[in-house]
Tab-separated table of C-alpha atoms in Angstrom:
chain	number	residue	atom	x	y	z
A	1	MET	CA	-3.835	34.216	-37.837
A	2	GLU	CA	-6.118	31.462	-36.624
A	3	ILE	CA	-4.800	28.784	-34.275
A	4	LYS	CA	-6.748	25.574	-33.829
A	5	VAL	CA	-7.048	24.785	-30.110
A	6	LEU	CA	-9.764	22.119	-29.597
A	7	LYS	CA	-9.180	21.931	-25.865
A	8	ASP	CA	-11.665	21.496	-23.066
A	9	ILE	CA	-11.950	24.748	-21.105
A	10	LEU	CA	-11.791	22.822	-17.841
A	11	SER	CA	-8.812	20.692	-18.911
A	12	ALA	CA	-6.589	22.246	-16.214
A	13	ASN	CA	-9.111	21.114	-13.587
A	14	SER	CA	-9.305	17.648	-15.164
A	15	GLN	CA	-5.506	17.285	-14.973
A	16	ILE	CA	-5.466	18.052	-11.251
A	17	ALA	CA	-8.457	15.743	-10.784
A	18	GLU	CA	-6.430	12.948	-12.390
A	19	GLN	CA	-3.569	13.607	-9.924
A	20	ASN	CA	-6.053	13.350	-7.049
A	21	ARG	CA	-7.495	10.162	-8.516
A	22	LYS	CA	-4.034	8.560	-8.803
A	23	LEU	CA	-3.034	9.554	-5.280
A	24	LEU	CA	-6.301	8.255	-3.799
A	25	ALA	CA	-6.099	5.024	-5.797
A	26	SER	CA	-2.523	4.473	-4.595
A	27	LYS	CA	-3.869	4.688	-1.027
A	28	ARG	CA	-6.777	2.390	-1.982
A	29	ILE	CA	-9.327	5.022	-0.978
A	30	MET	CA	-12.756	5.072	-2.561
A	31	THR	CA	-13.918	8.663	-2.924
A	32	ILE	CA	-17.552	9.698	-3.160
A	33	ASN	CA	-18.433	13.161	-4.442
A	34	LEU	CA	-21.719	13.961	-2.724
A	35	MET	CA	-23.821	16.594	-4.454
A	36	SER	CA	-27.233	18.106	-3.763
A	37	SER	CA	-29.136	21.291	-3.023
A	38	PRO	CA	-28.453	22.997	0.311
A	39	GLY	CA	-30.437	21.371	3.084
A	40	SER	CA	-31.210	18.071	1.379
A	41	GLY	CA	-29.298	16.104	4.001
A	42	LYS	CA	-25.712	15.541	2.821
A	43	THR	CA	-24.144	15.856	6.261
A	44	THR	CA	-26.883	13.770	7.878
A	45	LEU	CA	-26.444	11.034	5.268
A	46	ILE	CA	-22.715	10.982	6.040
A	47	LEU	CA	-23.401	10.717	9.786
A	48	ARG	CA	-25.835	7.869	9.181
A	49	THR	CA	-23.447	6.107	6.813
A	50	VAL	CA	-20.586	6.267	9.318
A	51	GLU	CA	-22.868	4.864	11.991
A	52	GLU	CA	-23.950	2.069	9.643
A	53	LEU	CA	-20.452	1.172	8.408
A	54	LYS	CA	-18.188	2.008	11.364
A	55	SER	CA	-17.287	-1.617	12.030
A	56	LYS	CA	-16.527	-2.233	8.339
A	57	ALA	CA	-14.727	0.820	6.977
A	58	ARG	CA	-12.732	3.837	8.065
A	59	ILE	CA	-14.494	6.940	6.764
A	60	ALA	CA	-13.216	10.509	6.474
A	61	VAL	CA	-14.851	13.624	5.075
A	62	ILE	CA	-13.903	16.745	3.162
A	63	GLU	CA	-16.569	19.369	3.732
A	64	GLY	CA	-17.089	22.030	1.089
A	65	ASP	CA	-19.011	25.162	1.957
A	66	VAL	CA	-18.977	28.763	0.830
A	67	SER	CA	-18.170	29.743	4.413
A	68	SER	CA	-18.246	28.465	8.019
A	69	SER	CA	-17.000	25.211	9.512
A	70	ILE	CA	-20.324	24.176	11.067
A	71	ASP	CA	-20.480	20.891	9.135
A	72	ALA	CA	-16.903	19.792	9.829
A	73	GLU	CA	-17.373	20.591	13.525
A	74	LYS	CA	-20.596	18.576	13.583
A	75	LEU	CA	-18.759	15.575	12.114
A	76	ASN	CA	-15.744	16.045	14.393
A	77	ARG	CA	-18.029	16.037	17.405
A	78	ALA	CA	-19.315	12.657	16.207
A	79	GLY	CA	-15.708	11.436	16.149
A	80	ILE	CA	-15.315	11.567	12.364
A	81	ALA	CA	-12.137	12.870	10.722
A	82	ALA	CA	-13.392	15.844	8.741
A	83	ILE	CA	-11.710	18.883	7.283
A	84	GLN	CA	-13.410	21.975	5.972
A	85	ILE	CA	-12.820	23.737	2.683
A	86	ASN	CA	-14.273	27.228	2.409
A	87	THR	CA	-14.627	28.232	-1.210
A	88	GLY	CA	-14.890	31.917	-0.312
A	89	GLY	CA	-17.873	32.498	-2.561
A	90	ALA	CA	-17.375	29.871	-5.262
A	91	CYS	CA	-20.488	27.798	-5.841
A	92	HIS	CA	-18.690	24.466	-6.237
A	93	LEU	CA	-15.516	22.636	-5.270
A	94	ASP	CA	-12.787	22.151	-7.836
A	95	ALA	CA	-9.944	19.670	-8.104
A	96	SER	CA	-7.276	22.056	-6.805
A	97	MET	CA	-9.232	22.763	-3.604
A	98	VAL	CA	-9.418	19.021	-2.949
A	99	ASN	CA	-5.744	18.678	-3.868
A	100	SER	CA	-4.820	21.241	-1.201
A	101	ALA	CA	-7.035	19.554	1.382
A	102	LEU	CA	-5.703	15.996	0.932
A	103	PRO	CA	-2.375	16.534	2.799
A	104	ASN	CA	-4.414	17.432	5.893
A	105	LEU	CA	-5.894	13.938	6.057
A	106	ASP	CA	-4.154	10.741	7.144
A	107	LEU	CA	-4.598	8.943	3.838
A	108	ASP	CA	-3.177	5.710	5.257
A	109	ASP	CA	-6.077	5.505	7.668
A	110	ILE	CA	-9.032	5.913	5.276
A	111	ASP	CA	-11.094	3.439	3.270
A	112	ILE	CA	-13.863	5.753	2.133
A	113	LEU	CA	-13.554	9.500	1.641
A	114	PHE	CA	-16.733	11.504	1.296
A	115	ILE	CA	-16.379	14.871	-0.378
A	116	GLU	CA	-19.404	16.934	0.516
A	117	ASN	CA	-19.703	19.434	-2.308
A	118	VAL	CA	-21.152	22.928	-1.960
A	119	GLY	CA	-24.954	22.717	-1.865
A	120	ASN	CA	-25.942	23.388	-5.460
A	121	LEU	CA	-27.541	21.269	-8.185
A	122	ILE	CA	-25.858	23.001	-11.115
A	123	CYS	CA	-22.257	24.068	-10.766
A	124	PRO	CA	-20.586	21.056	-9.089
A	125	GLY	CA	-21.531	18.879	-12.061
A	126	GLY	CA	-18.934	20.467	-14.337
A	127	PHE	CA	-15.949	19.874	-12.064
A	128	ASP	CA	-14.235	16.524	-11.742
A	129	LEU	CA	-12.594	16.295	-8.301
A	130	GLY	CA	-10.882	12.954	-8.871
A	131	GLU	CA	-13.675	11.003	-7.217
A	132	SER	CA	-14.483	7.319	-7.723
A	133	LEU	CA	-18.254	7.782	-7.605
A	134	ARG	CA	-20.747	10.597	-7.925
A	135	VAL	CA	-23.755	10.457	-5.680
A	136	VAL	CA	-26.647	12.919	-5.836
A	137	ILE	CA	-29.128	13.430	-3.014
A	138	LEU	CA	-32.601	14.768	-3.663
A	139	SER	CA	-34.892	15.358	-0.707
A	140	THR	CA	-38.609	14.890	-1.150
A	141	PRO	CA	-39.655	18.496	-0.295
A	142	GLU	CA	-37.610	19.669	-3.296
A	143	GLY	CA	-40.143	18.046	-5.622
A	144	ASP	CA	-39.927	15.179	-8.101
A	145	ASP	CA	-39.350	17.386	-11.163
A	146	LYS	CA	-35.664	18.113	-10.495
A	147	PRO	CA	-34.016	15.678	-12.965
A	148	HIS	CA	-35.398	17.666	-15.886
A	149	LYS	CA	-34.503	21.002	-14.402
A	150	TYR	CA	-30.927	20.023	-13.545
A	151	PRO	CA	-30.212	17.214	-15.990
A	152	LEU	CA	-26.415	17.331	-15.922
A	153	LEU	CA	-26.044	16.194	-12.320
A	154	PHE	CA	-28.715	13.517	-12.607
A	155	THR	CA	-27.381	11.998	-15.804
A	156	GLN	CA	-23.849	11.803	-14.327
A	157	ALA	CA	-24.769	10.189	-11.022
A	158	ASN	CA	-23.624	6.676	-10.104
A	159	ALA	CA	-26.285	6.642	-7.423
A	160	LEU	CA	-29.204	8.793	-6.419
A	161	VAL	CA	-30.417	8.956	-2.847
A	162	VAL	CA	-33.957	10.207	-2.315
A	163	ASN	CA	-33.856	11.527	1.233
A	164	LYS	CA	-36.537	12.556	3.744
A	165	THR	CA	-38.913	9.774	2.743
A	166	ASP	CA	-40.510	10.293	6.183
A	167	LEU	CA	-42.024	13.462	4.670
A	168	LEU	CA	-43.585	11.702	1.668
A	169	PRO	CA	-47.149	11.875	3.055
A	170	HIS	CA	-46.811	15.656	3.408
A	171	VAL	CA	-45.089	16.765	0.189
A	172	TRP	CA	-45.687	16.598	-3.546
A	173	PHE	CA	-43.294	13.884	-4.468
A	174	ASP	CA	-44.462	10.876	-6.446
A	175	LEU	CA	-41.679	8.378	-5.788
A	176	GLU	CA	-42.918	5.901	-8.364
A	177	ALA	CA	-43.192	8.483	-11.161
A	178	PHE	CA	-39.845	9.944	-10.143
A	179	THR	CA	-38.201	6.524	-10.324
A	180	ARG	CA	-39.499	6.000	-13.877
A	181	VAL	CA	-38.220	9.400	-15.036
A	182	PHE	CA	-34.845	9.037	-13.354
A	183	LYS	CA	-34.275	5.471	-14.540
A	184	GLY	CA	-35.230	6.582	-18.026
A	185	LEU	CA	-32.527	9.253	-17.976
A	186	ASN	CA	-29.845	7.269	-16.208
A	187	GLN	CA	-30.055	3.504	-16.559
A	188	GLN	CA	-26.823	2.636	-14.733
A	189	ALA	CA	-27.433	4.516	-11.508
A	190	ALA	CA	-28.544	2.859	-8.303
A	191	LEU	CA	-31.520	4.451	-6.593
A	192	PHE	CA	-32.126	4.525	-2.842
A	193	ALA	CA	-35.016	5.897	-0.815
A	194	VAL	CA	-33.893	6.799	2.701
A	195	SER	CA	-34.813	8.853	5.700
A	196	GLY	CA	-31.911	10.521	7.449
A	197	LEU	CA	-34.266	11.205	10.338
A	198	THR	CA	-35.417	7.634	11.025
A	199	GLY	CA	-32.561	5.715	9.406
A	200	ASP	CA	-34.968	3.961	7.066
A	201	GLY	CA	-33.237	2.665	3.922
A	202	ILE	CA	-29.720	3.400	5.220
A	203	GLU	CA	-28.840	-0.279	5.456
A	204	GLU	CA	-29.441	-0.860	1.748
A	205	TRP	CA	-27.459	2.256	0.832
A	206	GLY	CA	-24.618	1.136	3.116
A	207	LYS	CA	-24.528	-2.239	1.382
A	208	TRP	CA	-24.148	-0.530	-1.986
A	209	VAL	CA	-21.264	1.593	-0.653
A	210	MET	CA	-19.526	-1.509	0.736
A	211	ALA	CA	-20.140	-3.491	-2.461
A	212	ASN	CA	-18.427	-0.737	-4.420
A	213	LEU	CA	-15.514	-0.616	-1.989
A	214	ASN	CA	-15.059	-4.384	-2.177
A	215	LYS	CA	-15.287	-4.332	-5.971
A	216	ARG	CA	-12.506	-1.738	-6.099
A	217	ARG	CA	-10.414	-3.712	-3.620
A	218	THR	CA	-10.696	-6.791	-5.809
A	219	LEU	CA	-9.693	-4.828	-8.894
A	220	ASN	CA	-6.857	-3.087	-7.051
A	221	PRO	CA	-5.499	-5.578	-4.510
A	222	ALA	CA	-2.948	-4.536	-1.888
A	223	GLU	CA	0.640	-4.764	-3.030
B	1	MET	CA	-23.505	30.486	-11.836
B	2	HIS	CA	-20.059	29.032	-12.232
B	3	GLU	CA	-19.235	31.270	-15.191
B	4	MET	CA	-16.490	33.046	-13.238
B	5	SER	CA	-14.358	29.957	-12.665
B	6	VAL	CA	-15.046	28.749	-16.196
B	7	THR	CA	-13.961	32.130	-17.563
B	8	MET	CA	-10.760	32.071	-15.478
B	9	SER	CA	-9.942	28.660	-16.967
B	10	LEU	CA	-10.817	29.935	-20.440
B	11	LEU	CA	-8.503	32.928	-20.079
B	12	ASP	CA	-5.624	30.781	-18.770
B	13	LEU	CA	-6.112	28.373	-21.650
B	14	VAL	CA	-6.109	30.974	-24.436
B	15	LEU	CA	-3.196	32.940	-22.934
B	16	GLY	CA	-1.205	29.703	-22.794
B	17	GLU	CA	-2.029	28.804	-26.394
B	18	ALA	CA	-1.131	32.292	-27.626
B	19	ALA	CA	2.181	32.236	-25.739
B	20	LYS	CA	3.012	28.830	-27.250
B	21	ALA	CA	2.398	30.293	-30.716
B	22	GLY	CA	4.545	33.328	-29.906
B	23	ALA	CA	1.595	35.652	-30.460
B	24	SER	CA	1.480	38.997	-28.697
B	25	LYS	CA	-2.220	39.682	-28.999
B	26	ILE	CA	-5.398	37.611	-29.020
B	27	VAL	CA	-8.110	39.222	-31.122
B	28	GLY	CA	-10.693	36.462	-31.163
B	29	VAL	CA	-11.711	33.360	-29.213
B	30	ASN	CA	-14.124	30.768	-30.607
B	31	VAL	CA	-15.890	28.797	-27.917
B	32	VAL	CA	-18.222	25.826	-28.324
B	33	LEU	CA	-20.800	25.764	-25.554
B	34	GLY	CA	-23.331	22.994	-24.938
B	35	GLN	CA	-26.663	23.751	-23.318
B	36	MET	CA	-26.275	20.904	-20.808
B	37	THR	CA	-23.391	22.742	-19.115
B	38	GLY	CA	-25.816	25.414	-17.934
B	39	ILE	CA	-23.239	28.087	-18.740
B	40	ILE	CA	-24.646	31.323	-20.115
B	41	ASP	CA	-22.549	32.931	-22.827
B	42	HIS	CA	-23.132	36.586	-22.003
B	43	TYR	CA	-21.940	36.070	-18.428
B	44	VAL	CA	-18.754	34.506	-19.752
B	45	GLN	CA	-18.442	37.480	-22.100
B	46	ALA	CA	-18.803	39.998	-19.257
B	47	ASN	CA	-16.373	38.100	-17.009
B	48	PHE	CA	-13.858	37.788	-19.820
B	49	GLU	CA	-13.881	41.532	-20.444
B	50	LEU	CA	-13.106	42.095	-16.789
B	51	LEU	CA	-10.513	39.361	-16.288
B	52	SER	CA	-8.600	39.942	-19.536
B	53	GLN	CA	-7.760	43.570	-18.751
B	54	ASN	CA	-4.014	44.193	-19.053
B	55	THR	CA	-3.434	40.793	-20.665
B	56	PRO	CA	-2.765	39.965	-24.346
B	57	ALA	CA	-6.426	38.905	-24.549
B	58	GLU	CA	-7.817	42.308	-23.631
B	59	GLY	CA	-10.437	43.357	-26.189
B	60	ALA	CA	-10.597	39.916	-27.831
B	61	ALA	CA	-13.955	39.156	-29.449
B	62	LEU	CA	-15.577	36.046	-27.994
B	63	THR	CA	-17.719	34.036	-30.379
B	64	PHE	CA	-19.937	31.282	-29.001
B	65	ARG	CA	-21.286	28.360	-30.945
B	66	ASN	CA	-24.173	27.232	-28.758
B	67	ILE	CA	-25.070	23.556	-29.034
B	68	PRO	CA	-28.605	22.686	-27.964
B	69	ARG	CA	-29.106	19.602	-25.841
B	70	GLN	CA	-30.011	16.581	-27.865
B	71	ALA	CA	-31.514	13.288	-26.833
B	72	ARG	CA	-32.093	9.915	-28.423
B	73	CYS	CA	-34.970	7.659	-27.524
B	74	ARG	CA	-33.803	4.204	-26.458
B	75	ASN	CA	-37.151	2.766	-27.399
B	76	CYS	CA	-37.660	4.014	-30.977
B	77	ALA	CA	-34.260	5.673	-31.701
B	78	HIS	CA	-35.902	9.021	-32.465
B	79	VAL	CA	-33.462	11.926	-32.053
B	80	PHE	CA	-34.932	15.131	-30.620
B	81	GLN	CA	-34.321	18.254	-28.592
B	82	PRO	CA	-35.935	17.870	-25.174
B	83	SER	CA	-38.101	20.827	-24.228
B	84	ASP	CA	-37.667	22.473	-20.847
B	85	LEU	CA	-40.841	20.865	-19.594
B	86	ALA	CA	-40.991	17.306	-20.804
B	87	TRP	CA	-38.205	14.913	-21.583
B	88	SER	CA	-40.224	12.070	-22.952
B	89	CYS	CA	-39.806	11.032	-26.559
B	90	PRO	CA	-42.151	13.170	-28.704
B	91	ARG	CA	-42.711	10.239	-31.065
B	92	CYS	CA	-43.409	7.282	-28.768
B	93	GLN	CA	-43.670	9.056	-25.356
B	94	SER	CA	-41.040	6.744	-23.853
B	95	LEU	CA	-39.087	8.046	-20.844
B	96	GLU	CA	-36.107	5.892	-21.804
B	97	ILE	CA	-33.935	8.615	-23.250
B	98	GLU	CA	-30.246	9.223	-23.530
B	99	ILE	CA	-28.551	12.620	-23.732
B	100	THR	CA	-26.430	12.651	-26.878
B	101	GLY	CA	-25.468	16.295	-27.261
B	102	GLY	CA	-25.059	19.541	-25.391
B	103	ASN	CA	-22.185	18.653	-23.046
B	104	GLU	CA	-19.591	20.574	-25.073
B	105	LEU	CA	-17.335	23.122	-23.383
B	106	TYR	CA	-14.200	23.773	-25.381
B	107	VAL	CA	-12.153	26.315	-27.299
B	108	GLU	CA	-12.261	25.589	-30.974
B	109	SER	CA	-9.711	28.171	-32.084
B	110	ILE	CA	-8.212	31.554	-31.328
B	111	GLU	CA	-7.368	34.477	-33.611
B	112	VAL	CA	-4.003	36.016	-32.828
B	113	GLU	CA	-1.740	38.760	-34.134
């Protein structure tokens, strides 16, 4: 006997993601799912963003890694509330991992929650975590051909941050050509060129983050 | 790469559907798989064989309908399958393209006894 199913294989994950989204919205937290290859500068971008926005917003971080708590410790040392999720081998975070991590954060004391996904340009794209925004980082040494190699992540992004612009003179990365290709694929996304090393471009990125937070606050005013 | 977690979700889903229907054995699973997901069918197949042991889905035949990625040019409306190398419109060479197909990842139906 044949039974029609017509259900998304990841529907269980999507349901938990919706629970996360509701909980975070009820606390008026804007959540950013930060995705990139390993080593492209996710943790550094978070450190820079906190520095840039510390007088304007309370920021906390969920760190996803296959193993170790190096990143969370680095953020804690900088005075940032950060908790570590170890996926134990899984190449991406999923909604239930975030769901288990949320009770360990003081949700009444957060405006912006960064979720630093496992470094990987493929797998995280399939898993909704309940985030408000998806941001992808691409660092210039990775090359400007990545949107076509890993289209899912790039087409889903609300913003793309090109990091390590200080290395542009030394690597094969044509920022202008890249911008045309990326904007062709994803018209809605904002695009930023920054250097985590020098802080160049961080101000503009920080303004975008704050504009999004304020937009959400206006749409969802305090009760 | 993430075939293992996708396969775990797939198995949970089909076991749940079979239980709802009061079926004791799943003999077939029909999956629709879009190329944009990056999921490779034979890895799902191998994982499923492993994970379904000692469940009502053990030995079920997995059938995949693979959907190629599809794009539409925003400049001239031409619909095409982007190659792995170039994603410009083959008709007008525009880079203004929109992905219109290949994101599918769902179970169409199951065969039960």
